[in-house]
GROMACS .gro file of C-alpha atoms in nm:
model
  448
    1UNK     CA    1   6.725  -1.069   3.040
    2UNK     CA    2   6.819  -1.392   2.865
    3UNK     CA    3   7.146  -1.320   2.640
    4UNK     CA    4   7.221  -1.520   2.391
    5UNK     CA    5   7.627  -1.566   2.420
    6UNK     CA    6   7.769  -1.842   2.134
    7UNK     CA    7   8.037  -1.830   2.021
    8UNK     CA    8   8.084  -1.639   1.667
    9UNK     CA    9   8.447  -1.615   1.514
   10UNK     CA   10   8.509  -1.322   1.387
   11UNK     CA   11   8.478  -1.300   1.009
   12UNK     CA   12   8.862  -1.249   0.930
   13UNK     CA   13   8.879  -1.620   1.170
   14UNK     CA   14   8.641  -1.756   0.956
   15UNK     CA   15   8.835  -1.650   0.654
   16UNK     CA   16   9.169  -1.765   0.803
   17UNK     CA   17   8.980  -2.074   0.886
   18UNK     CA   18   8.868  -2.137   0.507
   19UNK     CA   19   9.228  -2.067   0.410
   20UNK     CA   20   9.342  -2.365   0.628
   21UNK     CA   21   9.057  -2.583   0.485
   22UNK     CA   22   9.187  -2.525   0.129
   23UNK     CA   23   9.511  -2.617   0.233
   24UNK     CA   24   9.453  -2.946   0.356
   25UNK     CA   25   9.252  -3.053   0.050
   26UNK     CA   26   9.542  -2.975  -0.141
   27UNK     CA   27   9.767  -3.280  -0.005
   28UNK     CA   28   9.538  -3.539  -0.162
   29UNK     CA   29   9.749  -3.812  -0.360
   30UNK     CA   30   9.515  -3.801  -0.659
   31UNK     CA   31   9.635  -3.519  -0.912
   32UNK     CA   32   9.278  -3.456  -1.012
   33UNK     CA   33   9.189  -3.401  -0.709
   34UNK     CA   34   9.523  -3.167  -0.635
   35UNK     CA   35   9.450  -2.954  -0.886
   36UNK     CA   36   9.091  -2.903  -0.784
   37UNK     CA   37   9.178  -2.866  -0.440
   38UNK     CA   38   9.475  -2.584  -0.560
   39UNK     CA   39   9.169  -2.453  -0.767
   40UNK     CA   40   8.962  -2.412  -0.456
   41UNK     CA   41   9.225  -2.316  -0.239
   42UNK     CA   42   9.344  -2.004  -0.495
   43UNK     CA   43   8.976  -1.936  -0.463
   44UNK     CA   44   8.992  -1.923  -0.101
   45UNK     CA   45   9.292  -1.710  -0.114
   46UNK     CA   46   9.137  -1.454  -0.358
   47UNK     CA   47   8.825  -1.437  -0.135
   48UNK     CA   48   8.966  -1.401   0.169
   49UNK     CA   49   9.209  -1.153   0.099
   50UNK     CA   50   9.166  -0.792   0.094
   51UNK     CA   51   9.126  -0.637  -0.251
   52UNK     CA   52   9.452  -0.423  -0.273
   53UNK     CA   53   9.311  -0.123  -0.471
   54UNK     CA   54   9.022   0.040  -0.413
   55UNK     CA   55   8.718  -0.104  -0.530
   56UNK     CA   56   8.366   0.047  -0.570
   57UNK     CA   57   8.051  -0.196  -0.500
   58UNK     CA   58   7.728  -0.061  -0.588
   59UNK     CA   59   7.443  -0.169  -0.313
   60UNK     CA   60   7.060  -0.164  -0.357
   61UNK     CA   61   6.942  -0.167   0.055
   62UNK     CA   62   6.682  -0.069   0.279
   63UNK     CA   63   6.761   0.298   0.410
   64UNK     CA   64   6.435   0.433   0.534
   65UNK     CA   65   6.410   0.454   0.880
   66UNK     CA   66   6.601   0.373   1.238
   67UNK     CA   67   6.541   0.033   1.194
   68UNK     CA   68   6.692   0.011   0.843
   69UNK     CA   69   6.943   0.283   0.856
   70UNK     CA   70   7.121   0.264   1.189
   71UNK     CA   71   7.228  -0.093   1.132
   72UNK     CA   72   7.340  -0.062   0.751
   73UNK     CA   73   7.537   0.239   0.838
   74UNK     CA   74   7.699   0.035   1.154
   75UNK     CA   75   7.775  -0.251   0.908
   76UNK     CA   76   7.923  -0.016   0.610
   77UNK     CA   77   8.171   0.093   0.937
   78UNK     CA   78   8.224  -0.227   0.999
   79UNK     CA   79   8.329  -0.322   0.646
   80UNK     CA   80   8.535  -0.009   0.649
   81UNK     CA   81   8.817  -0.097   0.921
   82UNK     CA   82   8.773  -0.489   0.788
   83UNK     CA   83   8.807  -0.370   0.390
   84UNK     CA   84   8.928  -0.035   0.402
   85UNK     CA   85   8.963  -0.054   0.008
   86UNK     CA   86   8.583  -0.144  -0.034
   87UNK     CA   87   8.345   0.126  -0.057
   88UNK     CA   88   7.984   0.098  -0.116
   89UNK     CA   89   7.780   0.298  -0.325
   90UNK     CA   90   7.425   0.278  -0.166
   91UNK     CA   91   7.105   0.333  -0.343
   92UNK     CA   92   6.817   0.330  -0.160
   93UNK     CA   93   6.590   0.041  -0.247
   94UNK     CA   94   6.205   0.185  -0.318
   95UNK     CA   95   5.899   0.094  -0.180
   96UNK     CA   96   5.738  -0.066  -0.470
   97UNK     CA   97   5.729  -0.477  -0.408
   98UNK     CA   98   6.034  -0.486  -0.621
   99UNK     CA   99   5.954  -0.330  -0.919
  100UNK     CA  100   6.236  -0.088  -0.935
  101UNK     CA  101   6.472  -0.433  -0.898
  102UNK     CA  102   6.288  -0.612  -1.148
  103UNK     CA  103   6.321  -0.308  -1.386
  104UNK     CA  104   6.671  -0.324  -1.334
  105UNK     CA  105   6.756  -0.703  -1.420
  106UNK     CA  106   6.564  -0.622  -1.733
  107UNK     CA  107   6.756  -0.377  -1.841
  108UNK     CA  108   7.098  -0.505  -1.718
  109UNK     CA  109   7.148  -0.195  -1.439
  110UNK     CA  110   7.117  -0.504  -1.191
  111UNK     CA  111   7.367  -0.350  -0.864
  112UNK     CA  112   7.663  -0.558  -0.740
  113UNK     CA  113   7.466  -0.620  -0.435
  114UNK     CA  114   7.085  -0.640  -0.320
  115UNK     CA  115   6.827  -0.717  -0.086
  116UNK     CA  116   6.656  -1.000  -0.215
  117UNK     CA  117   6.291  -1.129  -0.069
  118UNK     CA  118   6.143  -1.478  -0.180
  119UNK     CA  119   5.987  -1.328  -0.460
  120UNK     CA  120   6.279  -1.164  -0.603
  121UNK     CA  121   6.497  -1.478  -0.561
  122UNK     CA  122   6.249  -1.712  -0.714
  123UNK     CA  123   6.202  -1.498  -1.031
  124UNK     CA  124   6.570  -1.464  -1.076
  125UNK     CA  125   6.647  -1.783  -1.052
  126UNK     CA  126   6.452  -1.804  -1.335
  127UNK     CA  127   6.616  -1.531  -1.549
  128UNK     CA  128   6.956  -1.563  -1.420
  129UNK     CA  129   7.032  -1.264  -1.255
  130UNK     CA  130   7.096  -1.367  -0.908
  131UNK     CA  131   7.408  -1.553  -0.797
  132UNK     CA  132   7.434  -1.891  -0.624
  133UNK     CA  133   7.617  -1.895  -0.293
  134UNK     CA  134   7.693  -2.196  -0.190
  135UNK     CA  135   8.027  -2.201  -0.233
  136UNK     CA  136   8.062  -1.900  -0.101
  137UNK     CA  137   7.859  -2.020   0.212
  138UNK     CA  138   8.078  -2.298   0.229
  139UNK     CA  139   8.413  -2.097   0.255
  140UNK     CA  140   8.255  -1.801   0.498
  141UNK     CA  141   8.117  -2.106   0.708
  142UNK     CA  142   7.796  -1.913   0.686
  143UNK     CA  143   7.574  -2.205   0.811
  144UNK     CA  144   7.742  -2.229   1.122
  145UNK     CA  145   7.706  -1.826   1.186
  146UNK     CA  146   7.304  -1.939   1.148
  147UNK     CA  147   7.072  -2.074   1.431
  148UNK     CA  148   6.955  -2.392   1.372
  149UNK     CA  149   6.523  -2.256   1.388
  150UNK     CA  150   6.695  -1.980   1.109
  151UNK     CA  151   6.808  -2.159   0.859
  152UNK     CA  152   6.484  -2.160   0.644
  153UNK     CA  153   6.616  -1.822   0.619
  154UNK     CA  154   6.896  -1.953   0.438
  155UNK     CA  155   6.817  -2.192   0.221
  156UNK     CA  156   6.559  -2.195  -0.069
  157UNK     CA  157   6.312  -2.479  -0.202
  158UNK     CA  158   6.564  -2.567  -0.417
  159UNK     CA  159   6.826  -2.646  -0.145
  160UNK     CA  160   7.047  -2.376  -0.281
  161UNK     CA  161   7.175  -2.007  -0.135
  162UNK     CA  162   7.100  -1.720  -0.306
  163UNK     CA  163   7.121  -1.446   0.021
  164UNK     CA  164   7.218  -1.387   0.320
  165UNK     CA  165   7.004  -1.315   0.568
  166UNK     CA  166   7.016  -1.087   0.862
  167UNK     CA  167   6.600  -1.117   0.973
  168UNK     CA  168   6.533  -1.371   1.155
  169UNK     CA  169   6.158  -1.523   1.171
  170UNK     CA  170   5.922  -1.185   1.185
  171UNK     CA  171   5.587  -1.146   1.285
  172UNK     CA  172   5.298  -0.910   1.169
  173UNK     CA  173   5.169  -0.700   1.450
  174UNK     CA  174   4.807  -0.477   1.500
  175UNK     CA  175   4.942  -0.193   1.703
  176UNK     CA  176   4.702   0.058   1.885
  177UNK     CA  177   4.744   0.423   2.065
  178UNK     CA  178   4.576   0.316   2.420
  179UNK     CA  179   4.548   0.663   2.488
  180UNK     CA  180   4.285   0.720   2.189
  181UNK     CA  181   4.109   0.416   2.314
  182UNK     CA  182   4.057   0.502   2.660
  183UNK     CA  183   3.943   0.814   2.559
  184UNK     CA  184   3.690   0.735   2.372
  185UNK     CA  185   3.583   0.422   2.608
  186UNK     CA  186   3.633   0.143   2.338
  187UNK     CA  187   3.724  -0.170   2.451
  188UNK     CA  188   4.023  -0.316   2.300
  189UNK     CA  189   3.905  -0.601   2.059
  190UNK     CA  190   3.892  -1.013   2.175
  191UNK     CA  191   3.596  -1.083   1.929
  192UNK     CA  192   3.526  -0.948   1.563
  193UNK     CA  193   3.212  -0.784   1.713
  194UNK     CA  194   3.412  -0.574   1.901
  195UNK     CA  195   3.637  -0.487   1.695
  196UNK     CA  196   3.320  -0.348   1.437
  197UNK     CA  197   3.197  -0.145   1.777
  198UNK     CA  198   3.586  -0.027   1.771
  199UNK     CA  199   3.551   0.080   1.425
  200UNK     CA  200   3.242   0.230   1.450
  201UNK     CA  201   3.297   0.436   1.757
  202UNK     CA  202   3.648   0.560   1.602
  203UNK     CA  203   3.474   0.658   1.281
  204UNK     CA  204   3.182   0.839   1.478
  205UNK     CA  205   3.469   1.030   1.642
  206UNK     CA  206   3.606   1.146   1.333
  207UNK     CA  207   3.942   0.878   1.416
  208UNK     CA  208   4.109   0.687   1.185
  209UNK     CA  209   4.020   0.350   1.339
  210UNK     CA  210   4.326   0.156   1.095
  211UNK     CA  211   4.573   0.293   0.918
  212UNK     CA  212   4.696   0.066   0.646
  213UNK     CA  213   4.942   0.159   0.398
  214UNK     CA  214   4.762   0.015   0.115
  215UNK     CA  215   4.943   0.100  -0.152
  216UNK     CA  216   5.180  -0.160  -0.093
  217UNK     CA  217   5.001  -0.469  -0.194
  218UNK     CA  218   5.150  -0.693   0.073
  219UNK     CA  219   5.004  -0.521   0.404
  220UNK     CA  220   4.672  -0.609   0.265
  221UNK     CA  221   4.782  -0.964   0.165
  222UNK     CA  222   4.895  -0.954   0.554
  223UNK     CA  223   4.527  -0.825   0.659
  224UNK     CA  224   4.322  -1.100   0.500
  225UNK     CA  225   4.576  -1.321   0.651
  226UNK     CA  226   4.524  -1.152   0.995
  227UNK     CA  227   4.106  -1.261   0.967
  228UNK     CA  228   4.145  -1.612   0.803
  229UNK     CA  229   4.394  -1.725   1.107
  230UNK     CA  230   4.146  -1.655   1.368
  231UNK     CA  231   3.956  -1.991   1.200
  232UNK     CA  232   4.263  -2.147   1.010
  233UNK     CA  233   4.585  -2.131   1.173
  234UNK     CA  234   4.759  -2.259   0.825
  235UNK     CA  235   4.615  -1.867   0.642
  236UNK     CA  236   4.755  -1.797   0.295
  237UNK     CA  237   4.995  -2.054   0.303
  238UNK     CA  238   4.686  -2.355   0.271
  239UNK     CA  239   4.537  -2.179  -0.027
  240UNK     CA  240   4.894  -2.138  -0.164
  241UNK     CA  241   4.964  -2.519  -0.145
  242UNK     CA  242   4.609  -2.596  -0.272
  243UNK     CA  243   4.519  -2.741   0.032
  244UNK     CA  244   4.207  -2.462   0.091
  245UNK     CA  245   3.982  -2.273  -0.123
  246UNK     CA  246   3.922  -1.900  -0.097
  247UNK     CA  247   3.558  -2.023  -0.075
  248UNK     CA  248   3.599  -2.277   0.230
  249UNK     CA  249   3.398  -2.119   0.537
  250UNK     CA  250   3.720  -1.971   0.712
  251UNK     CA  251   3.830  -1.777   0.388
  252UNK     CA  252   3.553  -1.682   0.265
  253UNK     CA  253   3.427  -1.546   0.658
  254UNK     CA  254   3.752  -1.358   0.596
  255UNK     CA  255   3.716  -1.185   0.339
  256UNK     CA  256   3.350  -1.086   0.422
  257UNK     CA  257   3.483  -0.956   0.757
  258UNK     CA  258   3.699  -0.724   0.600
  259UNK     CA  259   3.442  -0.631   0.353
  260UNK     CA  260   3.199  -0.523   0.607
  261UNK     CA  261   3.479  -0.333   0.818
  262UNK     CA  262   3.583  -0.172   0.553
  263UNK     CA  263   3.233  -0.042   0.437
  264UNK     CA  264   3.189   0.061   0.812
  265UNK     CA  265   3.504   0.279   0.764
  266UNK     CA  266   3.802   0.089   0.896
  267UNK     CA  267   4.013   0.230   0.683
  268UNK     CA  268   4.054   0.618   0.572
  269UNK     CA  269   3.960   0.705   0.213
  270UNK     CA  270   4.153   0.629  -0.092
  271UNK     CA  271   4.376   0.391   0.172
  272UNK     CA  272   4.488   0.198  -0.146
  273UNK     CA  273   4.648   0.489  -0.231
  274UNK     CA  274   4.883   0.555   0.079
  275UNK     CA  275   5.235   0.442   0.162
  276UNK     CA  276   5.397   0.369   0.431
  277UNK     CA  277   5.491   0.766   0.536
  278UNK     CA  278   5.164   0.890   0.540
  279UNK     CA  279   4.954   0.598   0.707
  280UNK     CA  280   5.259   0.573   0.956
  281UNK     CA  281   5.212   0.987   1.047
  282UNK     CA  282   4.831   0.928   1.053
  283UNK     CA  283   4.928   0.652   1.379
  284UNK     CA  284   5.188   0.887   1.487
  285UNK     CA  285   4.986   1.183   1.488
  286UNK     CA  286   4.724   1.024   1.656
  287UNK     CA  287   4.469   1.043   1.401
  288UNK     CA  288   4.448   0.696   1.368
  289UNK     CA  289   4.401   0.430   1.663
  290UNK     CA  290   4.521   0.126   1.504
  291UNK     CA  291   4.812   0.043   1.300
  292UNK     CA  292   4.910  -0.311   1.072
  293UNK     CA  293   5.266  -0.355   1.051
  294UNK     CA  294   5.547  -0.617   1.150
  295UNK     CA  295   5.729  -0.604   1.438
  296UNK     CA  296   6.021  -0.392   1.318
  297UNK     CA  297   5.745  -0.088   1.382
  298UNK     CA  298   5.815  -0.121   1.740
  299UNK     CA  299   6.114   0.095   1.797
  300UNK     CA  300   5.952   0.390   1.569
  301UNK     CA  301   5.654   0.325   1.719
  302UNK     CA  302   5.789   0.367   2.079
  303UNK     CA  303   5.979   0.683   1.995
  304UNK     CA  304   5.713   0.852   1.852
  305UNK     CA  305   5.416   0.773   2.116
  306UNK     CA  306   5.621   0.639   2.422
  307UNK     CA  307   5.355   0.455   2.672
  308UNK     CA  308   5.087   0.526   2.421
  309UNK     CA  309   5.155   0.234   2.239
  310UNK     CA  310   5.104  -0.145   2.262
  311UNK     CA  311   5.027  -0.416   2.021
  312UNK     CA  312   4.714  -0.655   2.102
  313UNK     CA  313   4.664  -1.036   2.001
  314UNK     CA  314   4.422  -1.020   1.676
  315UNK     CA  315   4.041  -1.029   1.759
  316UNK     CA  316   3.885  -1.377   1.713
  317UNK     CA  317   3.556  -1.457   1.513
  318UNK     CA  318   3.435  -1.523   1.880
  319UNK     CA  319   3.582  -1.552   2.237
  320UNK     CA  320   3.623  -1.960   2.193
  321UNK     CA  321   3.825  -1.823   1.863
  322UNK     CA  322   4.037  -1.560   2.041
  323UNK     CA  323   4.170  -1.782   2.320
  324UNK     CA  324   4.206  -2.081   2.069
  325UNK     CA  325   4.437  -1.894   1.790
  326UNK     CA  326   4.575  -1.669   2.075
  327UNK     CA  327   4.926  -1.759   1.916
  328UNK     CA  328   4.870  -1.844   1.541
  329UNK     CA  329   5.047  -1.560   1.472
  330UNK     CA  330   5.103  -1.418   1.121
  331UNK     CA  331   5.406  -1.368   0.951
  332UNK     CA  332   5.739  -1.566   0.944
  333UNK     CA  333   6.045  -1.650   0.754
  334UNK     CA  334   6.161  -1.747   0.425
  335UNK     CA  335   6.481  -1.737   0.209
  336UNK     CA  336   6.577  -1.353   0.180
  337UNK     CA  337   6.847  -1.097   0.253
  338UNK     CA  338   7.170  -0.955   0.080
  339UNK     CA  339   7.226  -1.119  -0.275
  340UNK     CA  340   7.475  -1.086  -0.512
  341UNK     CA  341   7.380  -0.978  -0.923
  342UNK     CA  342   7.598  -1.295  -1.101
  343UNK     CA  343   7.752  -0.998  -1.360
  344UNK     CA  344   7.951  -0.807  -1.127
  345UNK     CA  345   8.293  -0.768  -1.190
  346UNK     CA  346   8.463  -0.996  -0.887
  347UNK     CA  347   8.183  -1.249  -0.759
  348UNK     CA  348   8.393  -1.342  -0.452
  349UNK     CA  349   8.453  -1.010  -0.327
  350UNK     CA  350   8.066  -0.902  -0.354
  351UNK     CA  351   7.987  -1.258  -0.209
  352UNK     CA  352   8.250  -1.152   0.102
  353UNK     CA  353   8.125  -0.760   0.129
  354UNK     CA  354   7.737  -0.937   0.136
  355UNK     CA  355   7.809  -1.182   0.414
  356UNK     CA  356   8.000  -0.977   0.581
  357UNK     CA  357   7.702  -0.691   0.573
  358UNK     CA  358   7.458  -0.921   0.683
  359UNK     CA  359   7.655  -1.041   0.938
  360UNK     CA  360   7.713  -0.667   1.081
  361UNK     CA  361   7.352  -0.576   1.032
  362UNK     CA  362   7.210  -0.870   1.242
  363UNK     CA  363   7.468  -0.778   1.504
  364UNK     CA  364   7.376  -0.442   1.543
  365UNK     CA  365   7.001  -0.499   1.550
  366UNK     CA  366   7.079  -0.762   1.817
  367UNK     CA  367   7.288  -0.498   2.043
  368UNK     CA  368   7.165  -0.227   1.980
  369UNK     CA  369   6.818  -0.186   1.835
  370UNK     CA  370   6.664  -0.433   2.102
  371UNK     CA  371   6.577  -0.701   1.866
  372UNK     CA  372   6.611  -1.079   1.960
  373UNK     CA  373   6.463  -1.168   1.590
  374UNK     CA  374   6.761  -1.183   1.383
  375UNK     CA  375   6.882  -1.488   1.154
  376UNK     CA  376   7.281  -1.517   1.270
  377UNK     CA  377   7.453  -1.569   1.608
  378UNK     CA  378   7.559  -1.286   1.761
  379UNK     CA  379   7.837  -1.341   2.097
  380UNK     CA  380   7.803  -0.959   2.177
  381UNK     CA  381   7.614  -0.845   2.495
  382UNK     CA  382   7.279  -0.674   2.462
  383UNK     CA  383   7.357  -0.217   2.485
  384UNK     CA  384   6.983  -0.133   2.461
  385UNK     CA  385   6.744  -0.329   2.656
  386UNK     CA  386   6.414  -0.400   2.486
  387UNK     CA  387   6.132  -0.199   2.440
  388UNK     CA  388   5.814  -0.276   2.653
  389UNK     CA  389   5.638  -0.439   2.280
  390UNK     CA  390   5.934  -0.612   2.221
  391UNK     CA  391   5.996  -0.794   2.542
  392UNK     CA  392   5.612  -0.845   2.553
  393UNK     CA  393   5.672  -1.034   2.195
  394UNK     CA  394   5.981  -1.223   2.299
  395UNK     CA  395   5.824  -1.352   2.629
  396UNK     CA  396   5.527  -1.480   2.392
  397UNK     CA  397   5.787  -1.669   2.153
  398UNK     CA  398   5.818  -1.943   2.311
  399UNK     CA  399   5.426  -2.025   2.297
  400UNK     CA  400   5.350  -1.937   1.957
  401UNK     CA  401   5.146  -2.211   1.796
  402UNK     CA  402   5.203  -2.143   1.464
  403UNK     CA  403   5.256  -1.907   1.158
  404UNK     CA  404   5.206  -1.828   0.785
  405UNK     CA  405   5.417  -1.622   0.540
  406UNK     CA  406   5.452  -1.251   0.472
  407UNK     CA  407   5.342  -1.191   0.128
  408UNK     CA  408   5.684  -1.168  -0.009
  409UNK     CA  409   5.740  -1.478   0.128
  410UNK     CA  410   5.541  -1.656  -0.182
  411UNK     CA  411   5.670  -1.867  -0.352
  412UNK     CA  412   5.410  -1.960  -0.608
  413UNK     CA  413   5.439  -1.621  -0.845
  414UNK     CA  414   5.082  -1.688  -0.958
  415UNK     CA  415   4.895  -1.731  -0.655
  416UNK     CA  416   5.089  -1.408  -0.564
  417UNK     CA  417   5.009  -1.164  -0.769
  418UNK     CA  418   4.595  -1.284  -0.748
  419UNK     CA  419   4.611  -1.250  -0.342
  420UNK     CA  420   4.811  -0.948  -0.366
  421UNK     CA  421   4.592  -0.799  -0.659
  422UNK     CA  422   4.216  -0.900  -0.493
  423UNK     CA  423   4.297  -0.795  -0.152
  424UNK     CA  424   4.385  -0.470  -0.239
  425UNK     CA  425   4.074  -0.397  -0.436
  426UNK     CA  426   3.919  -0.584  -0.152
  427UNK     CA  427   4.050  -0.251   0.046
  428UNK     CA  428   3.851  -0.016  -0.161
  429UNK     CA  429   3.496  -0.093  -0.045
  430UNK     CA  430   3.385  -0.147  -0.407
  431UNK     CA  431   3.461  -0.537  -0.501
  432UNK     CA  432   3.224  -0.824  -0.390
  433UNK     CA  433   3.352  -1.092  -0.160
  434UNK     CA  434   3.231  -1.342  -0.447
  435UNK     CA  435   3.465  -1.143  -0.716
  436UNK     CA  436   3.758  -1.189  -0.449
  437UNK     CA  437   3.672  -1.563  -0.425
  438UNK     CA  438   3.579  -1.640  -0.804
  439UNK     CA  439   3.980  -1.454  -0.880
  440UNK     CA  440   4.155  -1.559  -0.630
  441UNK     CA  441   4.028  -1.966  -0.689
  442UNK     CA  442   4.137  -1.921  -1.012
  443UNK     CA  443   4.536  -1.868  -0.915
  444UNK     CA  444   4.459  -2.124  -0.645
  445UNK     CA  445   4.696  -2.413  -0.769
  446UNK     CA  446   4.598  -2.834  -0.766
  447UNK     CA  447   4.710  -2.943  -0.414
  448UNK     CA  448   5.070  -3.095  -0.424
   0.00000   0.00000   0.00000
């Protein structure tokens, strides 16, 4: 198994490190300069030291499954023998496309520290509740923790840093229990004809044939995506720039596809209306044969159906379309990870605690959750070998021809909310493909 083995200073290095740094900007000869250096270097001192009473940080993370939970609670032990006198106060962020977050900048409850997607960043930018890092960056030497084909990642449009990440470019995946296909002698999809015989031989059966939880808006976002690749490897992220119409051929072949799935039964009743538990147990439970999710699903997955599983390469319009966008895969990365709210009470030690976090959490997921798709360096060896799904995926890196943008991943807040609001309904069976195309044009902006 290739291991990745650079070299990574250990975060009290790196903060020794920016000490140093400080200290030779100090012995300019120009007195402006002196006393900007001494400026910088007291901050380097404050931020790299310890705090010596204790100090309470409120967090707002992701806590809501072995993928999320095992490598926060590694990173929190981490932080403890690096800042004994830090402790974190978690709250566990909700499953609700940020609203909770948004809620709370609103009404000035923002936490000390947050997970932060494109979306979030963008809009508070705007309303300044999120903290620039760059500084901060600068003195952690964050950038140089980052691999180079990461660091989009890191740094926004703007050419700022507002997180840190930990994730590093992720893909969407359409998982399926083989053992309900063979069963039931389906054929696992190549062409979108076959993939309607799939559906219609699952839904005979009395089998969920996809289980979609649809009350997030951005898995459906993801599944229009999924269909509009197979023609145009570019997806969501063409209409976004304005270089595509939701009524050009592959778009609007898209969303009819899903359309007629959907009235063939791909998806269980009131599927707009399920999170992420319940369409998860329906794929667990084996009462439904497919599954949409990225590829963080795979550990879960693996535990809870073993050699059941497997993920497949998204059904073309036709077999020329299959083996042609093979590898457009969809997903990706953007700007996102641990932030900082600009109102907390010592920016330099939330800046260090979030770094240092994100730092940990990659590490962890690295090591120890058999994940090769993390953001930051990590010069620990591999514990846990990957799963079969995973080492499938990572083998297949290499020759991926393209990809797109998860939903939150956005950054046009417009064009957002349409795609996120007409494929939804889109899911329900009861909206024309021309009502998807005539709203979703109109959020469509002028190409750049």
């Amino acid at each position: 198994m290739k291991k990745i083995a650079t070299a990574l200073a250990s975060l009290s290095l790196v903060f020794v490190s920016a000490c140093g740094s400080a200290g030779n900007n100090a012995d300019s000869a120009d007195n402006g300069a002196k006393a900007a250096n001494n400026g910088s270097a007291a901050v380097a001192e404050e931020a790299t030291a310890a705090p010596e009473k204790a100090v309470k940080l409120r967090i707002y993370a992701q806590y809501s499954d072995d993928d999320t939970k095992l490598p926060y609670d590694y990173a929190v032990a981490e932080l403890k023998k690096e800042m004994p006198n830090v402790e974190l106060e978690l709250e566990v962020q909700a499953q609700d496309d940020g609203q909770k977050l948004k809620t709370y900048a609103a009404t000035g409850n923002l936490p000390d520290i947050y997970q932060a997607g494109t979306d979030i960043i963008n809009t508070f930018k705007k309303s300044g509740n999120i903290l620039e890092l760059d500084q901060y960056a600068d003195l952690y030497d964050f950038k140089s923790k980052m691999y180079p084909s990461t660091m989009n990642t890191l740094i926004s449009e703007d050419g700022h840093i507002y997180a840190y990440p930990y994730a590093g470019n992720e893909f969407m995946l359409l998982y399926y229990n083989k053992e309900l296909f063979e069963q039931n002698n389906v054929k696992v999809p190549t062409t979108y004809d076959e993939l309607m015989t799939a559906v219609q031989t699952f839904t005979k059966a009395g089998i969920t044939p996809l289980a979609l939880f649809a009350k997030e808006k951005w898995p459906t976002v993801a599944l229009y995506d999924v269909f509009a690749t197979r023609v145009e490897p570019q997806g969501i992220l063409k209409l976004q720039s304005g270089a595509a119409s939701p009524s050009d051929p592959a778009y609007k072949q898209a969303a009819e596809q899903i359309y007629n799935l959907v009235q063939a039964g791909l998806l269980p009743d009131g599927a707009t209306n399920l999170n992420f538990d319940q369409a998860a147990s329906l794929f667990y439970e084996g009462k439904a044969a497919m599954f949409l999710n990225g590829q963080w699903e795979i550990a879960t997955s693996t535990e809870k159906l073993g050699d059941k599983v497997d993920w497949m390469y998204f059904p073309g319009v036709d077999a020329a379309s299959y083996e042609a966008n093979k590898y457009a895969f969809v997903g990706g990365g953007n700007p996102g990870g641990y932030a900082v709210n600009p109102d907390t009470k010592d920016p330099e030690l939330a800046a260090k605690v979030a770094a240092f976090i994100s730092l940990k959490y990659a590490e962890y997921k690295y090591t120890e959750r058999g994940n090769p798709l993390v953001a930051t360096k990590v010069d620990k060896p591999i514990v846990k070998e990957y799963p079969a799904m995973m080492k499938k995926l990572s083998d297949d890196i290499p020759k991926i021809t393209s990809t797109t943008a998860f939903d939150w991943g956005l950054s046009d807040a417009k064009f957002k909310a349409a795609i996120e609001d007409a494929t939804q309904v889109l899911m329900t069976g009861g909206y024309s493909v021309e009502q998807f195309i005539k709203d979703v044009s109109k959020a469509v902006p002028a190409a750049k």
